[in-house]
mmCIF file of C-alpha atoms in Angstrom:
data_model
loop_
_atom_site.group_PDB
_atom_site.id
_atom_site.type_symbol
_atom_site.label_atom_id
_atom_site.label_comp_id
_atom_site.label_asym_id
_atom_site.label_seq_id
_atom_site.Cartn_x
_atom_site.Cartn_y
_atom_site.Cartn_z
ATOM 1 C CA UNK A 18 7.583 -14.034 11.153
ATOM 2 C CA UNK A 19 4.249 -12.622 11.548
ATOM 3 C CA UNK A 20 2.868 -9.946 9.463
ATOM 4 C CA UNK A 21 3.436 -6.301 10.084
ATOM 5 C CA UNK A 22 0.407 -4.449 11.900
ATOM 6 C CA UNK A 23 -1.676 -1.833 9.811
ATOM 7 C CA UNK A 24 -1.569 1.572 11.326
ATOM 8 C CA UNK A 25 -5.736 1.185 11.690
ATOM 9 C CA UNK A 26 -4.614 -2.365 13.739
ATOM 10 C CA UNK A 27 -2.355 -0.231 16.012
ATOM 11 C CA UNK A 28 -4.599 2.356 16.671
ATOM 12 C CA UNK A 29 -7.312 -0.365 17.226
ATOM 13 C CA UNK A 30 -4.698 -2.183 19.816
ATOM 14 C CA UNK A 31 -4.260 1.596 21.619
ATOM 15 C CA UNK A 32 -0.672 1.576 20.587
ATOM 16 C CA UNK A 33 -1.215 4.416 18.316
ATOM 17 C CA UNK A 34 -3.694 7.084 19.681
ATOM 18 C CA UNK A 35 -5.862 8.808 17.577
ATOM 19 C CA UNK A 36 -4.371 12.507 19.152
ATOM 20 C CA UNK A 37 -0.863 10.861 17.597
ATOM 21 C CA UNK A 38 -2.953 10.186 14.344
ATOM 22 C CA UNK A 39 -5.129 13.225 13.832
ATOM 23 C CA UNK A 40 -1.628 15.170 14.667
ATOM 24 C CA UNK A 41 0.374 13.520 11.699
ATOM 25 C CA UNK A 42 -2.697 14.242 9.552
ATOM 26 C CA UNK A 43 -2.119 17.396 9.998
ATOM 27 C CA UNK A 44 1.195 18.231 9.924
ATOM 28 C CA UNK A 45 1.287 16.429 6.587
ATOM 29 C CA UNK A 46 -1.350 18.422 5.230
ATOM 30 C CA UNK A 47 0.831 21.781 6.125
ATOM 31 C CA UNK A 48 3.966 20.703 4.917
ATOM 32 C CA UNK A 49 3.524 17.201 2.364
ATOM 33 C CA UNK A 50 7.211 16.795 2.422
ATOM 34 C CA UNK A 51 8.587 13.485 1.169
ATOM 35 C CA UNK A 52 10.204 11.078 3.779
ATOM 36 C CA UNK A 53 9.159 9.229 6.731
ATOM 37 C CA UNK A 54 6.515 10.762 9.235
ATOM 38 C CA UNK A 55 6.488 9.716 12.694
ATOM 39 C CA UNK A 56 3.113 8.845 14.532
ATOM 40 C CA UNK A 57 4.610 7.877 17.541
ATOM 41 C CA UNK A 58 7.618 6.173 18.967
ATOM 42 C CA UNK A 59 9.071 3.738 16.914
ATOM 43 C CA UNK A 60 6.122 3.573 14.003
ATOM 44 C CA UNK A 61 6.748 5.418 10.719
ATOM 45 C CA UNK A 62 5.527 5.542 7.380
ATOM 46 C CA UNK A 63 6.118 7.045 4.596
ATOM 47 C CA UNK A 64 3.148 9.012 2.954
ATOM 48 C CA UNK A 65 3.778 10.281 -0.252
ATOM 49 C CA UNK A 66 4.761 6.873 -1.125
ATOM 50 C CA UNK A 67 1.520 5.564 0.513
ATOM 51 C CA UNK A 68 -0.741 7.952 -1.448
ATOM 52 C CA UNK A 69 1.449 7.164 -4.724
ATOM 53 C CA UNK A 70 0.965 3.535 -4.323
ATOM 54 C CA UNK A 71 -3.216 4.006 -4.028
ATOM 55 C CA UNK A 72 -4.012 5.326 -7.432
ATOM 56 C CA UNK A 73 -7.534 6.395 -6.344
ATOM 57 C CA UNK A 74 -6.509 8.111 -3.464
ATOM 58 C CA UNK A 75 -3.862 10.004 -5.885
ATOM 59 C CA UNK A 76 -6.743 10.893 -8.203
ATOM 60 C CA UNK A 77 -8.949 11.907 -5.151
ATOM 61 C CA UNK A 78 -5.921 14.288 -4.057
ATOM 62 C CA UNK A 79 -5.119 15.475 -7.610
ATOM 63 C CA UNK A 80 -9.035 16.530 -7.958
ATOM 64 C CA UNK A 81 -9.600 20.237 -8.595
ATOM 65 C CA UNK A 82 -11.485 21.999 -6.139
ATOM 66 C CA UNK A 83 -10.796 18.720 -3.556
ATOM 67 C CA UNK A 84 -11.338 20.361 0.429
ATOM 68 C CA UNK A 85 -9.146 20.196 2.575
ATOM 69 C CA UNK A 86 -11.755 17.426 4.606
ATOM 70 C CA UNK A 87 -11.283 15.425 1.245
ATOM 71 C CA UNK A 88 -7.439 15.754 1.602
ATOM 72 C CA UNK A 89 -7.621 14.901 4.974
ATOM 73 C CA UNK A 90 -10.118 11.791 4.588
ATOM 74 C CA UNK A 91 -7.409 11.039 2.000
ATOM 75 C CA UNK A 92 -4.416 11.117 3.951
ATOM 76 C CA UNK A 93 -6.614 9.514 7.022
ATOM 77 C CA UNK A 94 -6.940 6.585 4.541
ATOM 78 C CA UNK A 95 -3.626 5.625 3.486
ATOM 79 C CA UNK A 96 -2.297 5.818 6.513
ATOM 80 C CA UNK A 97 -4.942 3.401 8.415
ATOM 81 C CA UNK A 98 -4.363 0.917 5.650
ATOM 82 C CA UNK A 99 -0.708 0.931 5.663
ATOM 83 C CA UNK A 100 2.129 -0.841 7.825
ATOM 84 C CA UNK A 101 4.894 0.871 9.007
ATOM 85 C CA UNK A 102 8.288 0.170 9.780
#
């Protein structure tokens, strides 16, 4: 079986859209709920536990007096780099 896709692959390939992307971004950053967060039909991931697993993306988050752009770049990050289900 061949390797999952990254999120940054998929959105590379067109399959995710970067409207679907910047709009999961964002509702994350409104309402950081635990759980699965979907991007578009079929392709999920689970944040929190992306950003937990990154331990300097956690410390960039954690940061006192971290912008919201930071956030954002942060959350923009994890996601790109991870695979969903």
């Amino acid at each position: 079986m061949a390797d999952r896709l990254t999120i940054g692959e998929l959105l590379t390939l067109r399959i995710v859209t970067p409207h679907e992307l910047q709009a999961v971004i964002d509702s994350f950053l409104a309402n950081p709920q635990p759980g699965w967060w979907e991007i578009t039909d079929g392709i999920s991931i689970d944040i929190l536990t992306a950003v937990n697993a990154h331990p300097h993306v956690r410390a960039w988050m954690s940061q006192a007096g971290a912008t919201l752009a930071a956030h954002e770049l942060a959350i923009r990050t994890v996601i790109l780099s991870a695979k969903p289900v």
